[in-house]
Amino acid sequence: MPDLSAETISRALSTRRLGRAAVFFEQIGSTNDAAHDLARGGAGDGLLVVADEQTAGRGRQGRSWWAPGGTCLLMSLVLRPALPLALAGQLTMCLGLGAVEGISAQTGAAAVLKWPNDLLLAGRKLGGMLTELETAGGQLNYAVLGLGLNVNVSFDPPVAPEPLAESATSLMTETGREIDRPALLSAILGRTEIWYERTLRGEPPHEAWAQRLDTLNRRVTVSMIGSRLAGVATGVTPEGALLVRDDGGITHTVWSGDVTTLRS
């Protein structure tokens, strides 16, 4: 089975825009950091950064990301869309939709999204996204979209850190077979490109994104800095905020926070 390399990535890709310029690292601290460096050096829209191993990967709020070498899909995109800064959250939606659709097409696994940036499979965390923006004068200069996806990794103890054995999963674990990472990367980028180009044409992706959110129509608690909100997640805004109706019937617009879904 082909593994990740500059050559296998180039052969696998079928996109017109995303990944046509690409940089591959056998090992790197963070693909997002590398993408920022390249963007500040003038890299264009669609640049792809991929690593076989990441030693300083991070998620939201500075959380670390455990990714053994040769097992995960670790990538970042540089995007330079003509979008208002207020709509930059739609870029994360494009990547999230591309990820779940690409996973389904390539593996048959039915991954879902958890607001705002996680991917779940069989109720456990499959991956996560991290979008970072560079702005100037109130305008979006560029965006870096990172994706970390558990592909051929085992979370059986003692290999994995103990908490992950209960909370995380991988495509290999759920499908019972090893997954072709270059083909999976190609499928994800192909679907992401479709959603990105639709967004650039003024077709917002938030309704399709909402349909993929496991968070909606469930009772949730949202932990925010200095406060906590409980209620039912009823929808999302075009900008990507979560709408939560509390027990008093008041709908709150949540822009950031950690969401816990309470299942019956």
Short mmCIF file of N, CA and C in Angstrom, two decimals, residues 3-126:
data_model
loop_
_atom_site.label_atom_id
_atom_site.label_comp_id
_atom_site.label_asym_id
_atom_site.label_seq_id
_atom_site.Cartn_x
_atom_site.Cartn_y
_atom_site.Cartn_z
N ASP A 3 2.45 4.72 0.83
CA ASP A 3 2.43 5.54 2.02
C ASP A 3 2.62 7.00 1.62
N LEU A 4 2.56 7.89 2.58
CA LEU A 4 2.66 9.31 2.26
C LEU A 4 4.08 9.69 1.86
N SER A 5 4.19 10.40 0.78
CA SER A 5 5.44 11.00 0.33
C SER A 5 5.06 12.07 -0.67
N ALA A 6 6.01 12.90 -1.05
CA ALA A 6 5.73 13.93 -2.06
C ALA A 6 5.24 13.28 -3.35
N GLU A 7 5.81 12.14 -3.70
CA GLU A 7 5.46 11.47 -4.95
C GLU A 7 4.06 10.87 -4.89
N THR A 8 3.74 10.16 -3.80
CA THR A 8 2.42 9.53 -3.72
C THR A 8 1.31 10.56 -3.61
N ILE A 9 1.59 11.67 -2.93
CA ILE A 9 0.59 12.74 -2.84
C ILE A 9 0.33 13.34 -4.21
N SER A 10 1.41 13.63 -4.95
CA SER A 10 1.26 14.22 -6.28
C SER A 10 0.48 13.30 -7.21
N ARG A 11 0.74 12.01 -7.14
CA ARG A 11 0.04 11.05 -8.02
C ARG A 11 -1.44 10.95 -7.66
N ALA A 12 -1.74 11.06 -6.37
CA ALA A 12 -3.12 10.83 -5.91
C ALA A 12 -4.04 12.01 -6.18
N LEU A 13 -3.52 13.24 -6.15
CA LEU A 13 -4.39 14.42 -6.20
C LEU A 13 -5.06 14.58 -7.56
N SER A 14 -6.33 15.01 -7.51
CA SER A 14 -7.08 15.28 -8.73
C SER A 14 -7.72 16.66 -8.70
N THR A 15 -7.31 17.50 -7.75
CA THR A 15 -7.89 18.83 -7.60
C THR A 15 -7.32 19.80 -8.63
N ARG A 16 -8.01 20.91 -8.79
CA ARG A 16 -7.54 21.98 -9.67
C ARG A 16 -6.80 23.07 -8.90
N ARG A 17 -7.19 23.26 -7.64
CA ARG A 17 -6.68 24.39 -6.87
C ARG A 17 -5.96 23.93 -5.60
N LEU A 18 -6.64 23.15 -4.79
CA LEU A 18 -6.08 22.77 -3.50
C LEU A 18 -5.01 21.69 -3.67
N GLY A 19 -3.82 21.98 -3.16
CA GLY A 19 -2.75 21.01 -3.20
C GLY A 19 -1.95 20.94 -4.47
N ARG A 20 -2.28 21.79 -5.46
CA ARG A 20 -1.48 21.75 -6.69
C ARG A 20 -0.06 22.25 -6.42
N ALA A 21 0.07 23.13 -5.42
CA ALA A 21 1.38 23.44 -4.85
C ALA A 21 1.40 22.77 -3.48
N ALA A 22 2.41 21.93 -3.22
CA ALA A 22 2.42 21.16 -1.98
C ALA A 22 3.84 21.01 -1.45
N VAL A 23 3.92 20.94 -0.12
CA VAL A 23 5.19 20.72 0.56
C VAL A 23 5.00 19.55 1.51
N PHE A 24 5.93 18.59 1.47
CA PHE A 24 5.83 17.40 2.31
C PHE A 24 7.02 17.34 3.26
N PHE A 25 6.73 17.02 4.52
CA PHE A 25 7.77 16.86 5.54
C PHE A 25 7.64 15.45 6.13
N GLU A 26 8.75 14.76 6.27
CA GLU A 26 8.71 13.48 6.98
C GLU A 26 8.40 13.72 8.46
N GLN A 27 8.96 14.78 9.01
CA GLN A 27 8.70 15.13 10.41
C GLN A 27 8.74 16.64 10.54
N ILE A 28 7.82 17.17 11.33
CA ILE A 28 7.77 18.62 11.53
C ILE A 28 7.12 18.88 12.89
N GLY A 29 7.34 20.07 13.43
CA GLY A 29 6.66 20.42 14.66
C GLY A 29 5.17 20.57 14.44
N SER A 30 4.78 21.46 13.54
CA SER A 30 3.37 21.75 13.28
C SER A 30 3.19 22.14 11.83
N THR A 31 2.27 21.48 11.14
CA THR A 31 1.99 21.86 9.75
C THR A 31 1.38 23.26 9.68
N ASN A 32 0.60 23.65 10.69
CA ASN A 32 0.05 25.01 10.69
C ASN A 32 1.16 26.05 10.77
N ASP A 33 2.16 25.81 11.62
CA ASP A 33 3.27 26.76 11.72
C ASP A 33 4.01 26.87 10.40
N ALA A 34 4.26 25.73 9.75
CA ALA A 34 4.95 25.75 8.45
C ALA A 34 4.11 26.49 7.41
N ALA A 35 2.79 26.28 7.44
CA ALA A 35 1.92 26.96 6.48
C ALA A 35 1.95 28.47 6.68
N HIS A 36 1.96 28.91 7.95
CA HIS A 36 2.08 30.35 8.22
C HIS A 36 3.38 30.90 7.65
N ASP A 37 4.48 30.21 7.86
CA ASP A 37 5.77 30.68 7.35
C ASP A 37 5.74 30.81 5.83
N LEU A 38 5.17 29.83 5.17
CA LEU A 38 5.10 29.85 3.72
C LEU A 38 4.14 30.93 3.22
N ALA A 39 3.03 31.12 3.93
CA ALA A 39 2.07 32.15 3.54
C ALA A 39 2.69 33.54 3.66
N ARG A 40 3.42 33.77 4.75
CA ARG A 40 4.08 35.06 4.93
C ARG A 40 5.18 35.29 3.90
N GLY A 41 5.66 34.20 3.33
CA GLY A 41 6.65 34.29 2.26
C GLY A 41 6.03 34.42 0.89
N GLY A 42 4.70 34.48 0.81
CA GLY A 42 4.03 34.71 -0.46
C GLY A 42 3.33 33.52 -1.07
N ALA A 43 3.22 32.40 -0.35
CA ALA A 43 2.54 31.23 -0.89
C ALA A 43 1.11 31.57 -1.30
N GLY A 44 0.67 30.99 -2.38
CA GLY A 44 -0.63 31.33 -2.93
C GLY A 44 -1.77 30.50 -2.39
N ASP A 45 -2.96 30.82 -2.88
CA ASP A 45 -4.19 30.15 -2.47
C ASP A 45 -4.12 28.67 -2.83
N GLY A 46 -4.38 27.80 -1.84
CA GLY A 46 -4.42 26.37 -2.09
C GLY A 46 -3.17 25.61 -1.74
N LEU A 47 -2.13 26.30 -1.25
CA LEU A 47 -0.91 25.59 -0.87
C LEU A 47 -1.21 24.54 0.20
N LEU A 48 -0.67 23.35 0.02
CA LEU A 48 -0.88 22.23 0.94
C LEU A 48 0.44 21.90 1.65
N VAL A 49 0.36 21.75 2.96
CA VAL A 49 1.49 21.28 3.76
C VAL A 49 1.08 19.96 4.41
N VAL A 50 1.87 18.92 4.20
CA VAL A 50 1.57 17.60 4.74
C VAL A 50 2.79 17.08 5.49
N ALA A 51 2.56 16.41 6.60
CA ALA A 51 3.65 15.79 7.36
C ALA A 51 3.30 14.35 7.67
N ASP A 52 4.31 13.49 7.66
CA ASP A 52 4.10 12.11 8.05
C ASP A 52 4.11 11.97 9.57
N GLU A 53 4.82 12.88 10.23
CA GLU A 53 4.85 12.89 11.69
C GLU A 53 4.89 14.33 12.18
N GLN A 54 4.17 14.60 13.24
CA GLN A 54 4.09 15.94 13.82
C GLN A 54 4.43 15.85 15.30
N THR A 55 5.42 16.65 15.71
CA THR A 55 5.89 16.54 17.09
C THR A 55 5.33 17.61 18.01
N ALA A 56 4.73 18.65 17.44
CA ALA A 56 4.18 19.73 18.27
C ALA A 56 2.82 20.17 17.73
N GLY A 57 2.02 19.18 17.34
CA GLY A 57 0.69 19.49 16.85
C GLY A 57 -0.17 20.06 17.96
N ARG A 58 -1.12 20.90 17.56
CA ARG A 58 -1.97 21.53 18.57
C ARG A 58 -3.39 21.64 18.05
N GLY A 59 -4.30 21.71 19.00
CA GLY A 59 -5.71 21.93 18.68
C GLY A 59 -6.17 23.24 19.27
N ARG A 60 -7.49 23.35 19.47
CA ARG A 60 -8.03 24.57 20.05
C ARG A 60 -7.51 24.75 21.46
N GLN A 61 -7.35 26.03 21.84
CA GLN A 61 -6.95 26.43 23.19
C GLN A 61 -5.60 25.81 23.59
N GLY A 62 -4.73 25.61 22.57
CA GLY A 62 -3.38 25.15 22.84
C GLY A 62 -3.25 23.69 23.23
N ARG A 63 -4.32 22.89 23.07
CA ARG A 63 -4.24 21.48 23.42
C ARG A 63 -3.29 20.75 22.47
N SER A 64 -2.59 19.74 22.98
CA SER A 64 -1.66 18.98 22.16
C SER A 64 -2.42 17.92 21.36
N TRP A 65 -1.77 17.42 20.29
CA TRP A 65 -2.38 16.41 19.44
C TRP A 65 -1.40 15.26 19.31
N TRP A 66 -1.79 14.07 19.78
CA TRP A 66 -0.94 12.88 19.75
C TRP A 66 -1.07 12.21 18.40
N ALA A 67 0.04 12.08 17.67
CA ALA A 67 -0.01 11.54 16.32
C ALA A 67 1.27 10.77 16.03
N PRO A 68 1.30 9.46 16.28
CA PRO A 68 2.51 8.67 16.00
C PRO A 68 2.86 8.73 14.51
N GLY A 69 4.15 8.68 14.21
CA GLY A 69 4.60 8.76 12.83
C GLY A 69 4.05 7.64 11.96
N GLY A 70 3.69 7.99 10.73
CA GLY A 70 3.26 6.99 9.77
C GLY A 70 1.85 6.48 9.95
N THR A 71 1.03 7.13 10.79
CA THR A 71 -0.30 6.59 11.08
C THR A 71 -1.45 7.55 10.80
N CYS A 72 -1.19 8.83 10.79
CA CYS A 72 -2.26 9.82 10.73
C CYS A 72 -2.21 10.63 9.44
N LEU A 73 -3.24 11.40 9.21
CA LEU A 73 -3.24 12.39 8.14
C LEU A 73 -3.10 13.75 8.80
N LEU A 74 -1.99 14.43 8.54
CA LEU A 74 -1.67 15.70 9.18
C LEU A 74 -1.41 16.72 8.09
N MET A 75 -2.28 17.69 7.95
CA MET A 75 -2.18 18.61 6.82
C MET A 75 -2.67 20.00 7.19
N SER A 76 -2.19 20.97 6.42
CA SER A 76 -2.66 22.36 6.54
C SER A 76 -2.78 22.95 5.14
N LEU A 77 -3.77 23.79 4.97
CA LEU A 77 -3.98 24.51 3.72
C LEU A 77 -3.82 26.01 3.94
N VAL A 78 -3.21 26.68 2.98
CA VAL A 78 -3.19 28.14 2.94
C VAL A 78 -4.28 28.58 1.97
N LEU A 79 -5.22 29.39 2.45
CA LEU A 79 -6.29 29.90 1.61
C LEU A 79 -6.27 31.42 1.62
N ARG A 80 -6.52 31.99 0.47
CA ARG A 80 -6.59 33.46 0.34
C ARG A 80 -7.91 33.83 -0.34
N PRO A 81 -9.02 33.60 0.34
CA PRO A 81 -10.32 33.84 -0.28
C PRO A 81 -10.73 35.31 -0.23
N ALA A 82 -11.52 35.71 -1.21
CA ALA A 82 -12.13 37.04 -1.19
C ALA A 82 -13.41 36.95 -0.39
N LEU A 83 -13.24 36.88 0.94
CA LEU A 83 -14.37 36.77 1.85
C LEU A 83 -14.27 37.84 2.92
N PRO A 84 -15.41 38.37 3.38
CA PRO A 84 -15.37 39.26 4.54
C PRO A 84 -14.83 38.51 5.74
N LEU A 85 -14.13 39.21 6.61
CA LEU A 85 -13.56 38.58 7.79
C LEU A 85 -14.64 37.89 8.62
N ALA A 86 -15.85 38.47 8.67
CA ALA A 86 -16.93 37.90 9.48
C ALA A 86 -17.37 36.53 8.98
N LEU A 87 -17.06 36.20 7.73
CA LEU A 87 -17.47 34.92 7.16
C LEU A 87 -16.31 33.93 7.08
N ALA A 88 -15.20 34.24 7.71
CA ALA A 88 -14.04 33.34 7.63
C ALA A 88 -14.33 31.98 8.24
N GLY A 89 -15.29 31.91 9.18
CA GLY A 89 -15.66 30.63 9.76
C GLY A 89 -16.21 29.64 8.75
N GLN A 90 -16.66 30.14 7.60
CA GLN A 90 -17.17 29.24 6.57
C GLN A 90 -16.06 28.38 5.97
N LEU A 91 -14.82 28.81 6.11
CA LEU A 91 -13.69 28.01 5.61
C LEU A 91 -13.57 26.72 6.41
N THR A 92 -13.74 26.80 7.72
CA THR A 92 -13.73 25.60 8.55
C THR A 92 -14.87 24.67 8.15
N MET A 93 -16.03 25.24 7.83
CA MET A 93 -17.15 24.42 7.38
C MET A 93 -16.79 23.67 6.11
N CYS A 94 -16.12 24.34 5.16
CA CYS A 94 -15.73 23.70 3.91
C CYS A 94 -14.82 22.50 4.17
N LEU A 95 -13.84 22.69 5.04
CA LEU A 95 -12.92 21.60 5.36
C LEU A 95 -13.65 20.48 6.10
N GLY A 96 -14.52 20.82 7.03
CA GLY A 96 -15.26 19.80 7.76
C GLY A 96 -16.14 18.97 6.85
N LEU A 97 -16.86 19.65 5.95
CA LEU A 97 -17.69 18.93 4.99
C LEU A 97 -16.84 18.07 4.07
N GLY A 98 -15.72 18.64 3.60
CA GLY A 98 -14.84 17.88 2.73
C GLY A 98 -14.28 16.65 3.42
N ALA A 99 -13.99 16.79 4.71
CA ALA A 99 -13.42 15.67 5.46
C ALA A 99 -14.43 14.53 5.61
N VAL A 100 -15.64 14.83 6.08
CA VAL A 100 -16.60 13.74 6.30
C VAL A 100 -17.04 13.12 4.98
N GLU A 101 -17.17 13.93 3.94
CA GLU A 101 -17.57 13.38 2.64
C GLU A 101 -16.43 12.57 2.01
N GLY A 102 -15.20 13.06 2.16
CA GLY A 102 -14.06 12.31 1.63
C GLY A 102 -13.86 10.99 2.35
N ILE A 103 -14.02 11.02 3.67
CA ILE A 103 -13.91 9.79 4.46
C ILE A 103 -14.96 8.78 4.02
N SER A 104 -16.18 9.23 3.84
CA SER A 104 -17.26 8.33 3.41
C SER A 104 -16.96 7.74 2.04
N ALA A 105 -16.52 8.57 1.11
CA ALA A 105 -16.27 8.10 -0.24
C ALA A 105 -15.13 7.10 -0.29
N GLN A 106 -14.11 7.30 0.52
CA GLN A 106 -12.91 6.48 0.44
C GLN A 106 -12.99 5.23 1.32
N THR A 107 -13.69 5.33 2.46
CA THR A 107 -13.68 4.22 3.42
C THR A 107 -15.05 3.65 3.73
N GLY A 108 -16.11 4.39 3.42
CA GLY A 108 -17.45 3.97 3.79
C GLY A 108 -17.85 4.31 5.21
N ALA A 109 -16.92 4.88 5.98
CA ALA A 109 -17.19 5.22 7.38
C ALA A 109 -18.03 6.50 7.44
N ALA A 110 -19.02 6.49 8.34
CA ALA A 110 -19.95 7.62 8.45
C ALA A 110 -19.52 8.55 9.58
N ALA A 111 -18.50 9.34 9.34
CA ALA A 111 -18.04 10.32 10.33
C ALA A 111 -19.02 11.48 10.40
N VAL A 112 -19.09 12.12 11.55
CA VAL A 112 -19.92 13.30 11.74
C VAL A 112 -19.08 14.40 12.36
N LEU A 113 -19.65 15.59 12.43
CA LEU A 113 -18.96 16.75 12.97
C LEU A 113 -19.53 17.13 14.33
N LYS A 114 -18.65 17.58 15.20
CA LYS A 114 -19.07 18.13 16.48
C LYS A 114 -18.66 19.59 16.51
N TRP A 115 -19.61 20.46 16.82
CA TRP A 115 -19.31 21.90 16.84
C TRP A 115 -18.24 22.19 17.89
N PRO A 116 -17.22 23.03 17.58
CA PRO A 116 -17.08 23.72 16.31
C PRO A 116 -16.14 23.06 15.32
N ASN A 117 -15.27 22.12 15.76
CA ASN A 117 -14.21 21.70 14.84
C ASN A 117 -13.71 20.27 15.02
N ASP A 118 -14.52 19.41 15.61
CA ASP A 118 -14.10 18.01 15.80
C ASP A 118 -14.80 17.10 14.80
N LEU A 119 -14.14 15.96 14.52
CA LEU A 119 -14.75 14.89 13.75
C LEU A 119 -14.92 13.68 14.66
N LEU A 120 -16.10 13.07 14.60
CA LEU A 120 -16.42 11.94 15.44
C LEU A 120 -16.76 10.72 14.59
N LEU A 121 -16.47 9.55 15.13
CA LEU A 121 -16.88 8.30 14.50
C LEU A 121 -17.19 7.31 15.62
N ALA A 122 -18.37 6.73 15.55
CA ALA A 122 -18.82 5.79 16.57
C ALA A 122 -18.77 6.42 17.96
N GLY A 123 -19.07 7.72 18.03
CA GLY A 123 -19.13 8.42 19.31
C GLY A 123 -17.79 8.82 19.89
N ARG A 124 -16.70 8.56 19.17
CA ARG A 124 -15.37 8.91 19.66
C ARG A 124 -14.69 9.88 18.71
N LYS A 125 -13.66 10.55 19.23
CA LYS A 125 -12.99 11.57 18.42
C LYS A 125 -12.11 10.92 17.36
N LEU A 126 -12.36 11.29 16.12
CA LEU A 126 -11.60 10.80 14.98
C LEU A 126 -10.55 11.81 14.53
#
